[in-house]
mmCIF file of C-alpha atoms in Angstrom:
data_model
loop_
_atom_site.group_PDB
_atom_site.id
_atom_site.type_symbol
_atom_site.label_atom_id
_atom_site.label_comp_id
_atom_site.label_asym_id
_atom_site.label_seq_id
_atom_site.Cartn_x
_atom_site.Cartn_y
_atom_site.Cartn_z
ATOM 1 C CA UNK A 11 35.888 103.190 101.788
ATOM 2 C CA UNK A 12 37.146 104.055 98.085
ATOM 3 C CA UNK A 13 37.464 101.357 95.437
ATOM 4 C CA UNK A 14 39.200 102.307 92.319
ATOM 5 C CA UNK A 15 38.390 100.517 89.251
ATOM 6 C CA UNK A 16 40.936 99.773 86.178
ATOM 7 C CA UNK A 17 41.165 97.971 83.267
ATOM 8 C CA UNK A 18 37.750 97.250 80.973
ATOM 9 C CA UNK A 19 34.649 96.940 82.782
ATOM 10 C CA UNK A 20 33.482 94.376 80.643
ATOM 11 C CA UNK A 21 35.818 92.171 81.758
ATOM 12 C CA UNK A 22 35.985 89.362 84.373
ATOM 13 C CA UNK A 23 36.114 91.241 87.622
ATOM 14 C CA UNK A 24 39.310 90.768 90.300
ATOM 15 C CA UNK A 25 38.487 92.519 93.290
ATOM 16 C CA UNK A 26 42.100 93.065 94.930
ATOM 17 C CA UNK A 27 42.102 93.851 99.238
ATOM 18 C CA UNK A 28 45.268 95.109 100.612
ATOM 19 C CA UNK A 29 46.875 94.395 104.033
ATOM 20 C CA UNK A 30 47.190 96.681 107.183
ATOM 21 C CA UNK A 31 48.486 99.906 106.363
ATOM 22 C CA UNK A 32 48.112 99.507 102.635
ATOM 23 C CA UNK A 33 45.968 100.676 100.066
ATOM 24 C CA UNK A 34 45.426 100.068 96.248
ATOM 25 C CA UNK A 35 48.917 101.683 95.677
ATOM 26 C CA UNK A 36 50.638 99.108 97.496
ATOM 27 C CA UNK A 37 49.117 96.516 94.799
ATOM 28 C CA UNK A 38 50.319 98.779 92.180
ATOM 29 C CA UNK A 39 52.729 96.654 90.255
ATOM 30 C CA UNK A 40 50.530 93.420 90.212
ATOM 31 C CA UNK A 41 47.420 96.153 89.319
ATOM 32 C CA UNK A 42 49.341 97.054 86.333
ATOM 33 C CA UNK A 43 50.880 93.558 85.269
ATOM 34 C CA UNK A 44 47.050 92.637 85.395
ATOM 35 C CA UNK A 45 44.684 95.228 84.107
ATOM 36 C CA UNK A 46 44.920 94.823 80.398
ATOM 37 C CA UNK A 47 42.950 91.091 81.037
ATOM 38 C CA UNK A 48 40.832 92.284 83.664
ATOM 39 C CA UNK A 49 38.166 94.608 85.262
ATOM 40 C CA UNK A 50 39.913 94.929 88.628
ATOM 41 C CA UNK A 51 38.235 96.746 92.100
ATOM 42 C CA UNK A 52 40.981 97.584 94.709
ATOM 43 C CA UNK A 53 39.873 98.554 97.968
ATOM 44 C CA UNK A 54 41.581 101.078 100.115
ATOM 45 C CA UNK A 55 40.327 100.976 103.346
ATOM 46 C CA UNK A 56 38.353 103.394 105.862
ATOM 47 C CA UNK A 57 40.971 105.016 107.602
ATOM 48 C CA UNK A 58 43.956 104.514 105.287
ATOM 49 C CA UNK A 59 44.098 107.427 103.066
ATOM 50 C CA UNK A 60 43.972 111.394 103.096
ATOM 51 C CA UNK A 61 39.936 112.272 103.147
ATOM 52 C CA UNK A 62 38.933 109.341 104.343
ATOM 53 C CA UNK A 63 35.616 110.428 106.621
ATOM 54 C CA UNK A 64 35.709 107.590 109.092
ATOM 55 C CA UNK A 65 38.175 105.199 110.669
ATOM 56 C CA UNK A 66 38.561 101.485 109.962
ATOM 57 C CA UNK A 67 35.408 99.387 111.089
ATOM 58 C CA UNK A 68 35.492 96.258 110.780
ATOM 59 C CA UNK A 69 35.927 92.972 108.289
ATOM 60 C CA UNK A 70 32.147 92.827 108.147
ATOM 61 C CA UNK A 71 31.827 97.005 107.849
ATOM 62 C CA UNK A 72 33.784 97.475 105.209
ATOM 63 C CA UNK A 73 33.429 94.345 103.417
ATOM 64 C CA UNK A 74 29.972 95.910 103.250
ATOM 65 C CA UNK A 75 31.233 98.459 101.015
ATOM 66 C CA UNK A 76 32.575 96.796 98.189
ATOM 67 C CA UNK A 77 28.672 94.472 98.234
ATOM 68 C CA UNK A 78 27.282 98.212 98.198
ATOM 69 C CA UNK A 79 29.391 98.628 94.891
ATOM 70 C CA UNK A 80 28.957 95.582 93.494
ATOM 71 C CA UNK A 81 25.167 96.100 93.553
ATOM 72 C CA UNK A 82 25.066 99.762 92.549
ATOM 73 C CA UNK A 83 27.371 98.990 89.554
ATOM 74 C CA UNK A 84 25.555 96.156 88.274
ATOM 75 C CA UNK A 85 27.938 93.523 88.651
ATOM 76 C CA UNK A 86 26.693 89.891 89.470
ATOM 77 C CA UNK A 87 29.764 88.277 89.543
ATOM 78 C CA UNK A 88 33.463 87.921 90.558
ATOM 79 C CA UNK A 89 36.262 85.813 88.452
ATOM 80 C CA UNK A 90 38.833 86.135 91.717
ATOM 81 C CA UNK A 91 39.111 87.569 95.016
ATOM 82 C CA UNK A 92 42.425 88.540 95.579
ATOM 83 C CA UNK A 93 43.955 89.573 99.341
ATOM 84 C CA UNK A 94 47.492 90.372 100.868
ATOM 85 C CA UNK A 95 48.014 89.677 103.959
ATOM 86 C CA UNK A 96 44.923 91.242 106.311
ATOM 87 C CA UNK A 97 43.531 91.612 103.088
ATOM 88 C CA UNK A 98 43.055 87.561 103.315
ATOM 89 C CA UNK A 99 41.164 88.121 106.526
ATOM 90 C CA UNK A 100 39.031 90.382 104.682
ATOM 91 C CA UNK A 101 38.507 88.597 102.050
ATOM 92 C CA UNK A 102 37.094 85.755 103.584
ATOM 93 C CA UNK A 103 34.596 88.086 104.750
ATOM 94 C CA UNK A 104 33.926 89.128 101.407
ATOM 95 C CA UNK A 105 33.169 85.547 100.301
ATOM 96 C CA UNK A 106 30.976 84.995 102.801
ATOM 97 C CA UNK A 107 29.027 88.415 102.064
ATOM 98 C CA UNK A 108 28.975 87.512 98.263
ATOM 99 C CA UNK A 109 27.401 84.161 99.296
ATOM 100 C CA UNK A 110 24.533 85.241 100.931
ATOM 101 C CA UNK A 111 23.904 88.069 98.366
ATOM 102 C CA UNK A 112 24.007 85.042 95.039
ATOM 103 C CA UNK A 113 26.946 86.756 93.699
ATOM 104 C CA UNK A 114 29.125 83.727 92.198
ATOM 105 C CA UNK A 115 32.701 83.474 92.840
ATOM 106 C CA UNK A 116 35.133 81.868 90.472
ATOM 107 C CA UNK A 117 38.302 81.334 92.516
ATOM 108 C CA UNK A 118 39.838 83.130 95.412
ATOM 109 C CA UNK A 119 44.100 83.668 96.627
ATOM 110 C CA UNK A 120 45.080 84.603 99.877
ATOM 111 C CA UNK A 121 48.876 85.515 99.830
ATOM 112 C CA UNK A 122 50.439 85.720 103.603
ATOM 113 C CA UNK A 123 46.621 85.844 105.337
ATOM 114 C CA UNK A 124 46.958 85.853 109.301
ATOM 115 C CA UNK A 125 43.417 83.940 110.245
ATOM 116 C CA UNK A 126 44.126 84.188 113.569
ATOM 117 C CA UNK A 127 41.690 83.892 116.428
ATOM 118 C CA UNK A 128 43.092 84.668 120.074
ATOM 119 C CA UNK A 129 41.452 86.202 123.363
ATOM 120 C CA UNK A 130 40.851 90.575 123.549
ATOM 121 C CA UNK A 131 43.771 91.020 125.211
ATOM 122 C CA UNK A 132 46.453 90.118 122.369
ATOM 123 C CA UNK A 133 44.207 92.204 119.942
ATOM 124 C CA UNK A 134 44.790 94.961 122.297
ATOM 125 C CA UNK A 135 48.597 94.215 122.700
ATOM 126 C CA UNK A 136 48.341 93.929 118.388
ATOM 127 C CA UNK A 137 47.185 97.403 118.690
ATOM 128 C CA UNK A 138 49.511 99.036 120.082
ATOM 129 C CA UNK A 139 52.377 97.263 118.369
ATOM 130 C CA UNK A 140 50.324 98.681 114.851
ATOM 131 C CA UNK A 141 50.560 102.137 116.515
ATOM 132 C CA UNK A 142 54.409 102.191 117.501
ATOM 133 C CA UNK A 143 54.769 100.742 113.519
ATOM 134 C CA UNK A 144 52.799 103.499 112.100
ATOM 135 C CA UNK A 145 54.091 106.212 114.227
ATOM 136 C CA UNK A 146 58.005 105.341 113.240
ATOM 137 C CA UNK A 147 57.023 105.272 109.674
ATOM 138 C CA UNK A 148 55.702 108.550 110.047
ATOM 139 C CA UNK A 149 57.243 111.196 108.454
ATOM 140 C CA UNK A 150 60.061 108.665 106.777
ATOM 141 C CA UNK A 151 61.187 108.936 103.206
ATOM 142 C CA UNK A 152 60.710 104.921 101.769
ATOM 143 C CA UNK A 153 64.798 104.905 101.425
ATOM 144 C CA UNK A 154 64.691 105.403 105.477
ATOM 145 C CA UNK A 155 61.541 102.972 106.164
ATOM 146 C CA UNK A 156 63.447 100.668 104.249
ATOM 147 C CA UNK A 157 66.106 100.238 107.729
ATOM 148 C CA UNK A 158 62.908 100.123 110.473
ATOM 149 C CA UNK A 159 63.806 96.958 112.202
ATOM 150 C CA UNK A 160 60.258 95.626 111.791
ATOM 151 C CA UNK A 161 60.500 96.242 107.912
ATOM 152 C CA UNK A 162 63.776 93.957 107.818
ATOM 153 C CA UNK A 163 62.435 91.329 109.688
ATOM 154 C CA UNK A 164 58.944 90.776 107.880
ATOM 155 C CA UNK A 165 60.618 91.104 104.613
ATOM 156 C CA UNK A 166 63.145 88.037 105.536
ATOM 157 C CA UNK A 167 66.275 90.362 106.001
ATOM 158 C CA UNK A 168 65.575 92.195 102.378
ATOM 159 C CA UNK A 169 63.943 94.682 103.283
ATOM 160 C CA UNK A 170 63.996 96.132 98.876
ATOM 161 C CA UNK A 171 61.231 93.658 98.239
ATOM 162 C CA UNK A 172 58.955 96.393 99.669
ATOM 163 C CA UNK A 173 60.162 99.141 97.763
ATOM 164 C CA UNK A 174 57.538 99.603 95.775
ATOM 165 C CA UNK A 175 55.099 99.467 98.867
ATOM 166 C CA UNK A 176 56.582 102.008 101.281
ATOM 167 C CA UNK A 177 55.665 104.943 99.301
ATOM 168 C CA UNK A 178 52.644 104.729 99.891
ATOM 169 C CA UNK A 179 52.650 103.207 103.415
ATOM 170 C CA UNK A 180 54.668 105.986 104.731
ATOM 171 C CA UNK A 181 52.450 108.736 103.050
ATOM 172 C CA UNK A 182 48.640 106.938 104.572
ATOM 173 C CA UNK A 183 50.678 106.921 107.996
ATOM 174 C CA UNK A 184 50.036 110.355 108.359
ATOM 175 C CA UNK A 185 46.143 109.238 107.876
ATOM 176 C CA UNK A 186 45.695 106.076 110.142
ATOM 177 C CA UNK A 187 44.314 107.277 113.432
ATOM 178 C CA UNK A 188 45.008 105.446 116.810
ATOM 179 C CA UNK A 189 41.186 103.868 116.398
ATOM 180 C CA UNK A 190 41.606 102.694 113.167
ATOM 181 C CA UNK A 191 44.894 100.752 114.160
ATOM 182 C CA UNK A 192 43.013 99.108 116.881
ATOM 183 C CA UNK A 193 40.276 98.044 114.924
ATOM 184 C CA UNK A 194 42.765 96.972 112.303
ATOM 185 C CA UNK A 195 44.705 94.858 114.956
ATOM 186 C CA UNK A 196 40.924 93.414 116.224
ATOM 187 C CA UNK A 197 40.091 92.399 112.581
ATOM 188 C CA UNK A 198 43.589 90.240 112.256
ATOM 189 C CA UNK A 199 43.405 88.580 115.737
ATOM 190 C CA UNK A 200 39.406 87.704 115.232
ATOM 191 C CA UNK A 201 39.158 85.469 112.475
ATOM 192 C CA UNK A 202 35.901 83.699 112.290
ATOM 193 C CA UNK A 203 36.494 80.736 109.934
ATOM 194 C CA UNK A 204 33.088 80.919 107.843
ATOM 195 C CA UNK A 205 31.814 78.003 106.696
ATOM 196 C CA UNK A 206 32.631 76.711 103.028
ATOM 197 C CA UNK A 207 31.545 73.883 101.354
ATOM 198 C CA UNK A 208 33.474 70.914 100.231
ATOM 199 C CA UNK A 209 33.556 72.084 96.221
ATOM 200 C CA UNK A 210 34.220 76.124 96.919
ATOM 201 C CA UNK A 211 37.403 75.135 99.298
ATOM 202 C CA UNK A 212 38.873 73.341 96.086
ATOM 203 C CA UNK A 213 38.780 76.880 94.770
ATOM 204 C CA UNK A 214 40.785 78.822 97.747
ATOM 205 C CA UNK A 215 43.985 78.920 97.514
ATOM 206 C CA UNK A 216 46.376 79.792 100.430
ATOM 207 C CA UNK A 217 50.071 80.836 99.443
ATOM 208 C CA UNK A 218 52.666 81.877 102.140
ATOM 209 C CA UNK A 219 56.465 81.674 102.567
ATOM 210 C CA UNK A 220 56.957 78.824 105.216
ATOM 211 C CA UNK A 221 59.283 80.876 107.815
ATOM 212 C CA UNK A 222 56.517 84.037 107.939
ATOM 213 C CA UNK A 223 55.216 83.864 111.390
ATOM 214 C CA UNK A 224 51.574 84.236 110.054
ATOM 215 C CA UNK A 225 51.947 80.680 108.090
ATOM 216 C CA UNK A 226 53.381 79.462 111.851
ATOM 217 C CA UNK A 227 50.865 80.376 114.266
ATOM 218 C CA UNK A 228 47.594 79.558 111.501
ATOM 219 C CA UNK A 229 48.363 76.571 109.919
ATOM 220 C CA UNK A 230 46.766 74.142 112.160
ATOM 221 C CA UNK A 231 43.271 75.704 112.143
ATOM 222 C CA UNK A 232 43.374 76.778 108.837
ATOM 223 C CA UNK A 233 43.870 73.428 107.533
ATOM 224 C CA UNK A 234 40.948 71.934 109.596
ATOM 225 C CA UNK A 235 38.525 74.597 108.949
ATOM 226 C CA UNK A 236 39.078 74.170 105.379
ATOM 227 C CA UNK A 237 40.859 70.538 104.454
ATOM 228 C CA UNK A 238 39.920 70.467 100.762
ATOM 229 C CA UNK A 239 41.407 74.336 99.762
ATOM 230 C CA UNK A 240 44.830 74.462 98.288
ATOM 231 C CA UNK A 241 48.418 75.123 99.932
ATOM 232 C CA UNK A 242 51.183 76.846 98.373
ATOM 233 C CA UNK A 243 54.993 77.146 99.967
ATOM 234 C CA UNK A 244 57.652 78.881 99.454
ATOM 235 C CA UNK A 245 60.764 79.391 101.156
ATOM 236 C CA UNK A 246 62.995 82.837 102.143
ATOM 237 C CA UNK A 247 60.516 85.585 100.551
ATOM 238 C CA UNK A 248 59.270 86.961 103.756
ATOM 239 C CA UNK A 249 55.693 88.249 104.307
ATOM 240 C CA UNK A 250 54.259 88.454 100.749
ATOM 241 C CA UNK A 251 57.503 89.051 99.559
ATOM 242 C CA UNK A 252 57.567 86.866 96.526
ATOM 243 C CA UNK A 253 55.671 88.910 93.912
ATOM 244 C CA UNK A 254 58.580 91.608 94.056
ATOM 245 C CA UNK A 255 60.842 89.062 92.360
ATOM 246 C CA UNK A 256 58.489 87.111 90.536
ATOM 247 C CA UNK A 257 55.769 89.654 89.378
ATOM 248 C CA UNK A 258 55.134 88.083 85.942
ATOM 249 C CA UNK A 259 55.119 84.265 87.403
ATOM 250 C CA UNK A 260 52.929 85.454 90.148
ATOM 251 C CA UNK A 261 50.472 87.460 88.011
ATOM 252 C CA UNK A 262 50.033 84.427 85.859
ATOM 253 C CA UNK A 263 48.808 82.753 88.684
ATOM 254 C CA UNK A 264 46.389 85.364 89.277
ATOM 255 C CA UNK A 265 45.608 84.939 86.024
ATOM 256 C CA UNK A 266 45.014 81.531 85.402
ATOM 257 C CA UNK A 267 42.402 81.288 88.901
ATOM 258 C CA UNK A 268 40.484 83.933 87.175
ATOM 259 C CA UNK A 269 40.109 82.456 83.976
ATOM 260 C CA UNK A 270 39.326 79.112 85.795
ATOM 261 C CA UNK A 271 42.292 76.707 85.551
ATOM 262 C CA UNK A 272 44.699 75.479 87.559
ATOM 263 C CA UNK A 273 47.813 77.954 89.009
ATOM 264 C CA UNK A 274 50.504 75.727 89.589
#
């Protein structure tokens, strides 16, 4: 794993996890809308970029990595966890790491998270659907990603809200081997719901746009496992779509949950 740091390390510290297929460049405009406030770690993955040594583990693996950090750098505690999409998957992992470690957590804000949990067989089904994804991205210029069918559809039919983000998807395709798209695909479908207390739930907040499929098929159990977190909807952005037309608005909520007050 690499995690690249910005802003001034005396700061609070945002700690920013990207989806499947991304990396820290993918978060690049939020990044910059937020560094000047804030000592932010993005992650990019095992797996996802050129040099990596290894392939994706696992949530628990590589979550690892960023504790490893956190303890070699000296910092004892976090202001926000931050995660798009898989990156909410992860980053429930993370809180549960930073938990058992005594490493405080101020607030945390999952946009588009899948938390699913379904039988081997669909992760294995996920996995090849990551591979056929990857491999027609491959090669393709961002102006030519832009028209992939499965672009159009996850964006809600406008497809430009990922402009800034297919850059560098397109260039860490070339990267992501057939192992760590599997394990990728087994980390979305596996989602263990860890166990939060009443008072740290008040602090999550979920955010999704209500037609994305991953808002569909979670709700339910989300919503059991933790009643007491906080629900945000939109409608007609796509899969973490909004921030592309609403950077500054959606910064400041970033913002505000690591300063401590209320988002919304």
């Amino acid at each position: 794993m690499r995690i690249h740091a910005y802003g001034n390390e005396h700061a609070p510290v945002m700690i920013m996890l990207p989806g499947s297929f991304c990396n820290a460049d993918t978060m690049a405009d939020i990044i910059t809308e937020l560094k000047d406030e804030f000592h932010i770690l993005a992650a990019d993955y095992n797996g996802q970029y050129e040099g990596s040594e290894m392939s994706f583990t696992s949530r628990k693996g590589e979550m690892s990595g960023i504790i490893r950090y956190l303890q070699k750098h000296g910092i004892s505690s976090v202001a926000l966890v931050y995660g798009q999409s898989m990156g909410g998957e992860m980053g429930m992992e993370l809180l549960s790491q930073l938990h058992q470690k005594g490493i405080p957590v101020g607030a945390a804000f999952f946009d588009g998270g899948p938390f699913l949990r379904f039988p081997k067989v669909v992760s294995r089904l996920l996995g090849n659907k990551f591979k056929s994804i990857v491999g027609n991205l491959r090669g393709r210029t961002p102006e030519e990603a832009l028209q992939d069918p499965t672009i159009v559809k996850f964006s809600g039919g406008k497809p430009e809200r990922y402009s800034n983000m297919l850059g560098p998807i397109c260039r860490n395709a070339a990267y992501m081997s057939d192992e760590t798209l599997e394990r990728e695909a087994d980390a979305c479908v596996t989602f263990d719901f860890p166990a939060l207390d009443a008072e740290f739930q008040k602090k999550l907040y979920f955010f999704y746009s209500k037609e994305e499929s991953a808002w569909r098929f979670c709700r339910r159990r989300l919503k059991k496992a933790y009643p007491h977190a906080q629900y945000h909807l939109v409608s007609g952005y796509g899969h973490v779509g909004y921030p592309s037309e609403h950077l500054k608005e959606y910064c400041g909520w970033l913002s505000a949950l690591a300063k401590g007050q209320r988002p919304f």
